[in-house]
Structures are given as C-alpha cells and as structure tokens.
Amino acid sequence: MAKIKKQFSCTNCGASSPKWVGKCTSCNEWNTYVEEILTKEDKKEDRRIWRENPQRQATPVLLQEVETGTTHRRATPDNELNRVLGGGIVSGSLVLIGGQPGIGKSTLMLQIALQTPFKVLYVSGEESEEQIKMRTERIGMHNAQCYVLTETNTQNIFKHFKKLQPEMMVIDSIQTLTSPHLDSTPGSVSQIRECAGELQRLAKETNVPVFIIGHITKDGSIAGPKLLEHIVDTVLQFEGDRHHTYRILRTIKNRFGSTSEMGIYEMQGSGLRQVSNPSELLLSQKEEELSGSAIAATIEGLRPMLIETQALVSTAVYGTPQRSATGFDLRRLSMLLAVLEKRCGFKFGMTDVFLNIAGGIKVDDPAIDLSIVSALISSLQDIAIPSDVCLAGEVGLSGEIRAVNRIDQRISEADRLGFKHIFISKYNVKGLDQNDFSIKIHPIGKIEELYEQLFV
Ligand code: TYD
Ligand code: MG
C-alpha cells in the first residue's frame, strides 16, 4: 500500500512545511497554510513517461560550442500574440496565461488554436465538447486540425498526446488537472505544482509548445498562477475590466523576449478582435470640447498610443473629500494633487476628485502625468482644453516637468493622428527639429508655464 503523507502548503507562494504555521516563512503572508494529503508513488519511472533516453546524463559543454538555431519561433496569424511572445511561439516553451475568471482566456486560446495552421490539441477540463463547439461557431473560425479533449487526468492526456502528436497544446485550465501520482484535490498547491512540472517535462522533451490557462481570483485565495511563475518560460496576463470591451495581454515574464510588450484586443459578440491601431479607439469621439479632459501621448511596450484622461473635480459634500482613480495609481494622483496645491496654489483640499483613463485600460507610463494635471486644472476651473492638443511629460515634486523617453515617437504618433499642438518638457527638446513635424511643439519647464499657455 502506498504510504500516506501529509503536508502543509502556502496557497500564496507554494512553500511547504511539515507542520502548520500561521505566518509563511517564505512570503510572510498570514493564514495561508492549508493541509494537503500526498501519496508517495513508488513507481518513479512512470513519471518519466517522456524521457526518451532515461540514461541520458547531462555533461558540461563549452558555451561557445552550444549550437543555436534549434529553438525556432513560429509566427501565428495573431499579431498581438506574436508581439507579446517576442515574435512568435517558441518550440518547447511553456506559456502561462493568467487572468480573472470570465475575462476571455478560453476564448483567446481557442481562437489561437483555430487560427494557427498546425495540428493543435485543446484540452479542456472546464467545458464539454459541445460547449467548445458552440463557442467555435460563435467565433466563426475553422481549423481542420484542431482536436479537443475533455480530460483532467494528466497521464491520460499524455497518452492521447503521444498518439496524436500535435504541434501545439492548450490546457484549460491548470486548476482542473489532476495527476494520478498525488491524492490531493484538483486546484490544490501540490496538484498544481506537480501537473505543471509534468507539463514542463513534456514540453521540453517533445519540443512542443504548451499553453496553460490559470485563474487568479481578486483576493488570491486559491492557489494560483503565482507559484507557477517559476516553472514556466513565459507568463502572460490577460486583464481588463469585464464591463469594458478592451482586453490587454501583458507580458509579465518572458525567457525569450522583452517584458514590456502588450497586445490589445476588443471583445465582441463574435470573439476577440485584434486592435492594431489603439489610439483611434482610445480617444473617445466627442463633438464639443468639454472641461476635464486631456489627451496623453503615452508609450506602452514599443507602441506609442494616445489616450484620453478625464478628471472631475467637484465640491465635497461630506467632510472628507473623496479621491478615486480608474486605471491610474491613486497614490500618484494624491501626489499630483499635492504638487498642484503646494507649488501652484490650486485648491483641491475641499473637493472630490475622480479620475478616469478612457477604455478601461491601466497606464504605467509616467508621461501621462502632464495630461492628468491638465485635466485636473481644466475641470477645477471649468475651462476646456482644445481637442487638437496633447501632452507628454512627467511631473516632479517641485512642479517641474521632466523629460520622458522616446519623445520623437510620441510626437510622430500625435502628428499622424492630426493633433496640432503637443506640450513636452523643455529638457526633451534637445535633438528635436520642429521642421520634421507639422505639429507645433511647445516646450515647458513648470506647471505654471503650462497654465499660462493652455488656460489663460
Ligand atoms: P471566457 O473565454 O469563457 O473567459 P475565461 O475563460 O477567462 O473564464 O469568456 C467569457 C466572456 O466572454 C463571457 O462573459 C462572454 C464573453 N464572450 C463574448 O463577448 N463574445 C464571444 O464571442 C465569446 C466567445 C465570449
Ligand atoms: Mg475559461
């Protein structure tokens, strides 16, 4: 009989301990340890189902003699996915797609499975074949080489894999998989770790790319993709507001490319559509100029994007003024408000401030500061900013406008979209030639100068 073994695992980081502890020694989170029953499997060789040559022993080799070119990338018809993966799917790579339930992970992966021109095995532990077929019809794509398998046992999946010899595999989702080598329930820390390990061996030994879907919950209470991040080669995060139609695929980790990339999709009635020209969509179409709105020339990944920022400043009804921000860091908003109050004399102390980035996307680029400051002043004074103006600059603690990177790309994009004026930091103008652009460049050094040029 197999020996029954218990252990306690942290649901946050995956660390384990033979006895329960209140505070995880590895990630310092409280109350994250849960008990798990493990059954030690005696037949070790079973787990090495993918090892072609079990006697193979790694020997040290000279790095300069290692041959490259064996890992190659295959571009998919989905340019947004290619972009976040660093140019295409790398053979033998293990890619994790994380995201909250209902955001569209299954839709995205099914769509990619249907679009790619090679043999794909789509393993679903969440939906039946009919449900997947219905979704396929909704998306309206056909791939004669896309197989579906509704199975959750890893060893059975591997058997089918061996028979079918697909060129790509999708697992939906890691939380539903079970390994027969362990007794714990699907979705538990040890199952997730074991199944991911088996999938990694499979990917590395057969050189077939494997995509794993993983759910994360808002409070992170279920053992989630966090503990998988070390095992996989690439972590992609699918995010967005469920009530908005835009979805962003962001690279969190990538062993084969840059992590500053992002892909944008729009969720439609018939699946996800690639958004190749985001600026035109992220600028809300409006007829008249309204106060409280300003356009920022930002860069996400390698792509310049023009995004609308909106602010609403109103008198606080209750004692404590409210501050609320969607798509922007609330602490940074407080800092910008403090700078406006202390350095420029604008009174936000008794006002509610609401800030919104159009399209429900999240922006980390510091160049958006200048646009936010302008939107705040515009709303406070109820003076509209002309719709042909955009801004790019970081705001420092003393109210100075600081230079931002790749300013020429930002200006070109604004120029291309028909803007007439762009406000940038005066420290950014070195090397720029106004004659190269038809847009007028306004260099400024302080918020006061912005105020004089834009609002007076
Ligand atoms: P789904 O891919 O099931 O999400 P996940 O796998 O991340 O849990 O997508 C769920 C949502 O997407 C669902 O609320 C409906 C919506 N949707 C569309 O709007 N259009 C479509 O064509 C499809 C397939 C889904
Ligand atoms: Mg799903």
XYZ file of C-alpha atoms and ligand atoms in Angstrom:
482
model
C 0.000 0.000 0.000
C 1.120 3.463 -0.753
C 2.338 5.452 2.205
C 0.067 8.368 3.095
C 1.867 11.588 3.762
C 0.518 14.942 4.825
C 1.996 18.329 4.390
C 1.041 21.966 4.737
C 1.443 24.313 1.805
C 1.221 28.064 1.417
C -1.548 28.984 -1.016
C 0.202 32.219 -1.837
C 3.727 31.196 -2.759
C 3.646 27.396 -2.680
C 6.167 26.901 0.133
C 5.563 23.775 2.199
C 6.150 22.760 5.772
C 5.606 19.517 7.720
C 3.533 21.383 10.322
C 1.047 24.217 10.232
C 2.398 27.732 10.658
C 0.464 30.974 10.982
C 2.866 33.088 9.002
C 4.575 31.830 5.880
C 8.338 31.954 6.369
C 8.856 32.404 2.659
C 6.415 35.135 1.609
C 5.462 36.495 5.077
C 1.714 36.197 4.405
C -0.559 35.261 7.308
C -3.055 32.376 7.394
C -2.161 30.959 4.005
C -1.229 27.408 5.054
C -3.602 24.557 4.183
C -3.288 20.864 4.850
C -2.775 18.547 1.896
C -2.634 14.788 1.642
C 0.065 13.433 -0.589
C 0.531 9.831 -1.571
C 4.047 8.962 -2.392
C 4.147 6.996 -5.609
C 6.633 4.158 -5.621
C 6.908 3.711 -9.379
C 9.184 6.590 -10.154
C 9.787 5.649 -13.805
C 6.108 6.299 -14.589
C 6.682 9.985 -14.108
C 9.404 9.948 -16.698
C 6.994 8.908 -19.435
C 8.513 11.494 -21.728
C 12.127 10.668 -21.214
C 13.194 9.093 -24.483
C 16.562 8.083 -23.116
C 16.418 7.603 -19.359
C 20.164 7.037 -19.188
C 20.909 10.458 -20.648
C 23.224 12.319 -18.340
C 23.980 15.974 -18.805
C 27.677 16.758 -19.161
C 29.322 20.181 -19.059
C 29.781 21.692 -22.514
C 31.572 24.815 -23.619
C 29.076 27.599 -24.065
C 30.701 28.704 -27.308
C 30.200 25.229 -28.719
C 26.490 25.069 -27.934
C 24.591 25.094 -31.176
C 21.813 27.584 -31.510
C 19.061 27.607 -34.045
C 17.333 24.559 -32.626
C 14.712 26.701 -30.910
C 12.741 28.414 -33.563
C 9.747 30.655 -33.462
C 6.567 30.148 -35.380
C 4.558 33.248 -36.014
C 0.790 32.888 -35.642
C -1.795 34.861 -37.613
C -2.457 36.742 -34.374
C -0.061 39.704 -34.409
C -0.906 40.771 -30.874
C 0.072 37.350 -29.521
C 3.259 37.319 -31.607
C 4.139 40.688 -30.161
C 3.781 39.663 -26.508
C 5.635 36.392 -27.080
C 8.539 38.294 -28.633
C 7.897 37.372 -32.263
C 6.043 34.066 -32.242
C 5.596 30.771 -30.416
C 8.927 29.258 -29.362
C 9.023 25.492 -29.772
C 9.128 23.614 -26.492
C 8.096 26.635 -24.446
C 5.643 26.562 -21.566
C 3.414 29.635 -21.542
C 1.050 30.547 -18.723
C -1.944 32.760 -19.431
C -3.324 34.120 -16.180
C -6.402 36.193 -15.617
C -9.584 36.550 -13.641
C -12.498 34.255 -14.436
C -14.650 35.469 -17.312
C -12.076 37.789 -18.800
C -11.796 35.738 -22.015
C -8.830 33.378 -21.599
C -10.622 30.371 -23.062
C -11.909 32.461 -25.954
C -8.430 33.768 -26.714
C -6.754 30.366 -26.637
C -9.497 28.687 -28.652
C -9.222 31.424 -31.220
C -5.455 30.966 -31.451
C -5.889 27.193 -31.694
C -8.307 27.707 -34.566
C -6.185 30.281 -36.358
C -2.818 28.556 -36.306
C -2.155 26.435 -39.358
C -0.775 23.425 -37.470
C -2.137 20.498 -35.520
C -3.398 21.653 -32.128
C -4.697 19.706 -29.150
C -7.065 21.756 -26.988
C -7.544 20.058 -23.623
C -10.458 21.343 -21.609
C -11.301 20.329 -18.089
C -13.920 23.014 -17.752
C -16.191 22.699 -20.757
C -17.709 19.850 -22.744
C -17.044 19.238 -26.440
C -20.475 20.689 -27.294
C -19.758 23.869 -25.370
C -16.448 24.281 -27.156
C -18.122 23.621 -30.477
C -20.746 26.268 -29.708
C -18.021 28.743 -28.875
C -16.209 27.861 -32.113
C -19.362 28.602 -34.066
C -19.735 31.867 -32.245
C -16.177 32.836 -33.138
C -16.768 31.663 -36.697
C -13.348 30.164 -37.440
C -12.407 26.763 -38.775
C -9.277 24.704 -38.441
C -9.352 21.201 -39.822
C -6.508 20.239 -37.492
C -7.839 21.369 -34.121
C -8.615 18.493 -31.761
C -10.483 18.868 -28.473
C -10.106 16.586 -25.496
C -12.156 16.818 -22.318
C -9.890 15.179 -19.800
C -8.361 16.162 -16.489
C -6.003 13.288 -15.717
C -2.501 14.229 -16.812
C -1.387 10.700 -17.655
C -4.427 10.177 -19.909
C -3.710 13.500 -21.589
C -0.129 12.397 -22.214
C -1.334 9.112 -23.754
C -3.550 10.981 -26.201
C -0.771 13.418 -26.865
C 1.577 10.602 -27.806
C -0.970 9.096 -30.175
C -1.973 12.362 -31.803
C 1.470 14.033 -31.993
C 0.142 17.610 -32.045
C 2.382 20.583 -32.760
C 0.864 22.707 -30.008
C -1.186 22.002 -26.887
C -3.520 24.175 -24.836
C -4.554 23.269 -21.275
C -7.737 24.896 -19.981
C -7.128 25.163 -17.051
C -4.314 24.072 -14.718
C -6.701 24.246 -11.736
C -8.774 21.361 -13.109
C -5.885 18.970 -13.806
C -5.083 16.058 -11.554
C -2.010 13.920 -11.509
C -2.562 10.273 -10.538
C 0.691 10.459 -8.599
C -0.897 12.603 -5.926
C -4.041 12.200 -3.847
C -4.799 15.832 -3.153
C -7.738 17.586 -4.775
C -7.518 19.408 -8.129
C -6.510 23.023 -7.722
C -4.502 22.418 -4.550
C -0.965 23.695 -4.303
C 0.697 20.314 -4.665
C -1.501 19.265 -7.628
C -0.826 22.490 -9.482
C 2.888 22.192 -8.878
C 3.002 18.527 -9.886
C 0.880 18.955 -13.037
C 2.882 21.967 -14.156
C 6.086 20.011 -13.619
C 4.794 17.150 -15.747
C 3.727 19.554 -18.488
C 7.108 21.204 -18.402
C 8.872 17.862 -18.879
C 6.516 17.109 -21.749
C 7.196 20.434 -23.458
C 10.964 20.207 -23.045
C 11.246 16.601 -24.151
C 8.940 16.736 -27.157
C 9.742 20.326 -28.159
C 6.037 21.102 -28.469
C 4.821 24.454 -27.129
C 2.259 24.171 -24.320
C -0.098 26.950 -23.249
C -1.559 26.716 -19.761
C -4.549 28.752 -18.656
C -4.630 29.673 -14.966
C -7.251 31.540 -12.969
C -6.451 34.167 -10.416
C -9.017 35.455 -8.015
C -9.152 39.020 -6.765
C -8.099 38.139 -3.243
C -5.699 35.410 -4.390
C -7.340 32.899 -2.048
C -6.998 29.957 -4.434
C -3.525 28.634 -5.076
C -2.972 30.337 -8.323
C -0.501 31.030 -11.049
C 1.829 32.760 -8.571
C 3.556 29.530 -7.732
C 3.735 28.561 -11.393
C 5.659 31.626 -12.401
C 8.977 29.965 -11.583
C 8.223 26.842 -13.582
C 7.023 28.313 -16.866
C 9.050 30.158 -19.517
C 6.570 32.919 -20.216
C 3.804 34.446 -18.134
C 1.137 36.429 -19.916
C -1.572 38.249 -18.051
C -4.927 38.840 -19.632
C -6.524 41.824 -17.990
C -9.176 44.422 -18.439
C -12.439 45.464 -16.964
C -15.187 42.951 -17.604
C -17.587 45.783 -18.259
C -15.360 47.349 -20.868
C -14.703 45.745 -24.189
C -10.919 46.173 -24.263
C -8.645 43.411 -23.075
C -4.923 43.714 -22.619
C -2.481 40.851 -22.885
C 0.647 41.809 -20.969
C 3.965 40.001 -20.674
C 4.964 39.541 -17.029
C 7.900 37.230 -17.635
C 9.485 36.066 -20.861
C 12.596 33.961 -21.248
C 12.554 34.589 -24.987
C 11.785 38.277 -25.326
C 11.017 41.619 -23.764
C 8.551 42.016 -20.908
C 7.460 45.498 -21.832
C 5.145 44.332 -24.576
C 1.406 44.324 -24.656
C -1.320 43.245 -27.022
C -4.743 44.810 -27.226
C -7.979 43.032 -28.085
C -11.566 44.039 -28.227
C -14.217 41.583 -27.000
C -17.012 41.442 -29.498
C -20.072 39.278 -29.950
C -18.034 37.054 -32.224
C -14.873 36.652 -30.214
C -11.807 38.780 -29.654
C -10.658 41.157 -32.342
C -7.064 42.381 -32.596
C -6.695 46.110 -32.121
C -3.746 47.127 -34.244
C -4.305 50.847 -34.052
C -5.205 51.562 -30.427
C -5.033 55.358 -30.456
C -8.014 55.795 -32.712
C -10.135 53.715 -30.366
C -8.866 55.087 -27.076
C -9.714 58.650 -27.938
C -13.379 58.947 -27.171
C -15.237 60.503 -30.029
C -16.925 63.648 -28.894
C -18.431 66.596 -30.704
C -17.819 69.510 -28.373
C -14.896 70.375 -26.168
C -15.611 69.650 -22.527
C -13.625 70.628 -19.479
C -11.745 67.955 -17.559
C -10.439 66.013 -20.498
C -6.869 65.903 -21.834
C -5.011 63.652 -24.270
C -1.753 61.971 -23.243
C 0.869 60.734 -25.693
C 1.999 57.542 -23.963
C 4.103 54.546 -24.918
C 3.149 51.031 -23.893
C 5.725 48.443 -24.766
C 7.082 49.605 -28.082
C 3.877 51.220 -29.258
C 3.017 54.874 -28.964
C -0.637 55.395 -28.007
C -2.749 58.455 -27.474
C -5.068 58.042 -24.529
C -7.746 60.285 -23.151
C -7.607 61.132 -19.442
C -10.675 62.538 -17.743
C -10.966 64.302 -14.424
C -13.968 65.517 -12.495
C -13.405 67.955 -9.656
C -16.434 68.929 -7.608
C -17.116 70.423 -4.192
C -17.071 67.815 -1.472
C -20.441 67.288 0.147
C -19.149 65.328 3.109
C -16.373 66.274 5.463
C -13.668 64.121 3.923
C -13.123 64.722 0.202
C -13.127 61.623 -1.960
C -10.377 60.657 -4.346
C -10.997 57.926 -6.846
C -8.967 56.785 -9.857
C -9.655 54.170 -12.521
C -6.646 52.943 -14.471
C -4.204 55.139 -12.552
C -2.348 54.787 -9.274
C -4.292 56.520 -6.504
C -1.149 57.445 -4.581
C 0.307 59.108 -7.646
C -2.939 61.072 -8.029
C -2.617 62.273 -4.422
C 0.952 63.310 -5.140
C -0.052 65.296 -8.238
C -2.831 66.989 -6.267
C -0.349 67.906 -3.523
C 2.035 69.388 -6.118
C -0.783 71.431 -7.667
C -1.854 72.682 -4.252
C 1.556 73.449 -2.777
C 3.504 74.652 -5.827
C 0.834 76.256 -7.947
C -1.791 77.339 -5.446
C -4.770 75.419 -6.810
C -7.232 74.498 -4.084
C -8.158 70.809 -4.140
C -8.377 70.451 -0.362
C -12.173 70.617 -0.191
C -13.045 68.971 -3.484
C -13.876 65.441 -4.578
C -11.589 64.273 -7.376
C -12.455 61.489 -9.798
C -10.027 60.362 -12.459
C -10.620 58.019 -15.333
C -8.485 56.643 -18.148
C -10.670 56.030 -21.204
C -11.212 52.487 -22.435
C -10.738 50.893 -19.006
C -7.029 50.331 -19.511
C -4.265 50.746 -16.976
C -1.314 53.012 -17.713
C 2.088 52.873 -16.013
C 3.895 55.336 -18.274
C 4.924 58.398 -16.186
C 4.459 60.622 -19.253
C 0.727 60.602 -18.552
C 1.272 62.930 -15.523
C 1.161 66.108 -17.562
C -2.129 65.155 -19.136
C -3.630 64.291 -15.745
C -2.509 67.593 -14.266
C -4.071 69.438 -17.220
C -7.332 67.520 -16.907
C -7.462 68.357 -13.184
C -6.866 72.081 -13.723
C -9.308 72.087 -16.634
C -12.063 70.573 -14.522
C -11.315 72.738 -11.479
C -11.515 75.940 -13.494
C -14.096 74.646 -15.942
C -12.025 75.639 -18.973
C -11.917 73.136 -21.829
C -8.616 72.154 -23.425
C -8.759 72.416 -27.254
C -9.222 68.996 -28.806
C -6.134 69.317 -31.030
C -3.780 69.477 -28.019
C -1.914 66.560 -26.490
C 0.702 66.299 -23.741
C 3.636 64.128 -22.668
C 5.723 64.745 -19.567
C 6.418 63.566 -16.066
C 5.670 65.887 -13.160
C 8.233 66.157 -10.374
C 7.635 67.016 -6.718
C 8.560 70.660 -7.177
C 6.190 71.093 -10.087
C 8.866 70.782 -12.750
C 8.124 68.958 -15.999
C 10.628 66.175 -16.537
C 11.796 64.582 -19.733
C 10.330 61.253 -20.894
C 11.791 58.573 -23.122
C 11.251 58.179 -26.884
C 9.723 61.611 -27.319
C 10.127 61.575 -31.121
C 7.868 58.510 -31.415
C 5.225 60.170 -29.267
C 5.330 63.324 -31.355
C 5.168 61.391 -34.637
C 2.135 59.427 -33.470
C 0.341 62.618 -32.369
C 1.284 64.200 -35.679
C -0.037 61.217 -37.601
C -3.363 61.385 -35.782
C -3.827 65.030 -36.720
C -3.048 66.828 -33.461
C -1.861 70.447 -33.877
C -0.064 71.105 -30.546
C 1.972 68.956 -28.202
C 3.309 70.084 -24.794
C 6.530 68.406 -23.715
C 9.293 69.012 -21.179
C 11.849 71.644 -22.174
C 14.542 69.089 -21.265
C 13.214 66.882 -24.039
C 13.732 69.211 -26.997
C 17.432 68.540 -27.490
C 17.908 66.889 -30.874
C 14.333 67.544 -31.963
C 13.712 69.612 -35.059
C 10.391 71.393 -35.321
C 10.695 71.280 -39.114
C 10.396 67.479 -39.068
C 6.841 67.680 -37.788
C 3.772 69.593 -38.801
C 2.540 69.510 -35.180
C 3.647 72.529 -33.090
C 5.944 71.552 -30.219
C 5.596 73.589 -27.007
C 8.485 73.030 -24.579
C 7.628 73.876 -20.951
C 9.593 73.712 -17.719
C 6.993 74.178 -14.990
C 3.281 73.674 -14.390
C 2.866 77.484 -14.223
C 4.064 77.757 -17.833
C 1.597 75.072 -18.879
C -1.158 77.002 -17.146
C -0.252 80.258 -18.874
C -0.082 78.704 -22.313
C -3.123 76.465 -22.075
C -5.653 78.176 -19.835
C -5.017 81.919 -19.840
P -14.235 33.076 -21.424
O -13.271 32.883 -22.529
O -15.132 31.949 -21.097
O -13.484 33.550 -20.101
P -12.460 32.763 -19.177
O -12.029 31.528 -19.866
O -11.345 33.745 -18.935
O -13.176 32.476 -17.908
O -15.071 34.385 -21.838
C -16.098 34.805 -21.059
C -16.778 36.041 -21.525
O -16.558 36.450 -22.847
C -18.253 35.779 -21.412
O -18.752 36.598 -20.386
C -18.844 36.104 -22.721
C -17.786 36.832 -23.457
N -17.759 36.497 -24.902
C -18.094 37.460 -25.834
O -18.456 38.587 -25.507
N -18.029 37.140 -27.173
C -17.638 35.909 -27.605
O -17.580 35.651 -28.824
C -17.292 34.928 -26.638
C -16.856 33.559 -27.044
C -17.350 35.257 -25.289
Mg -12.477 29.549 -19.352
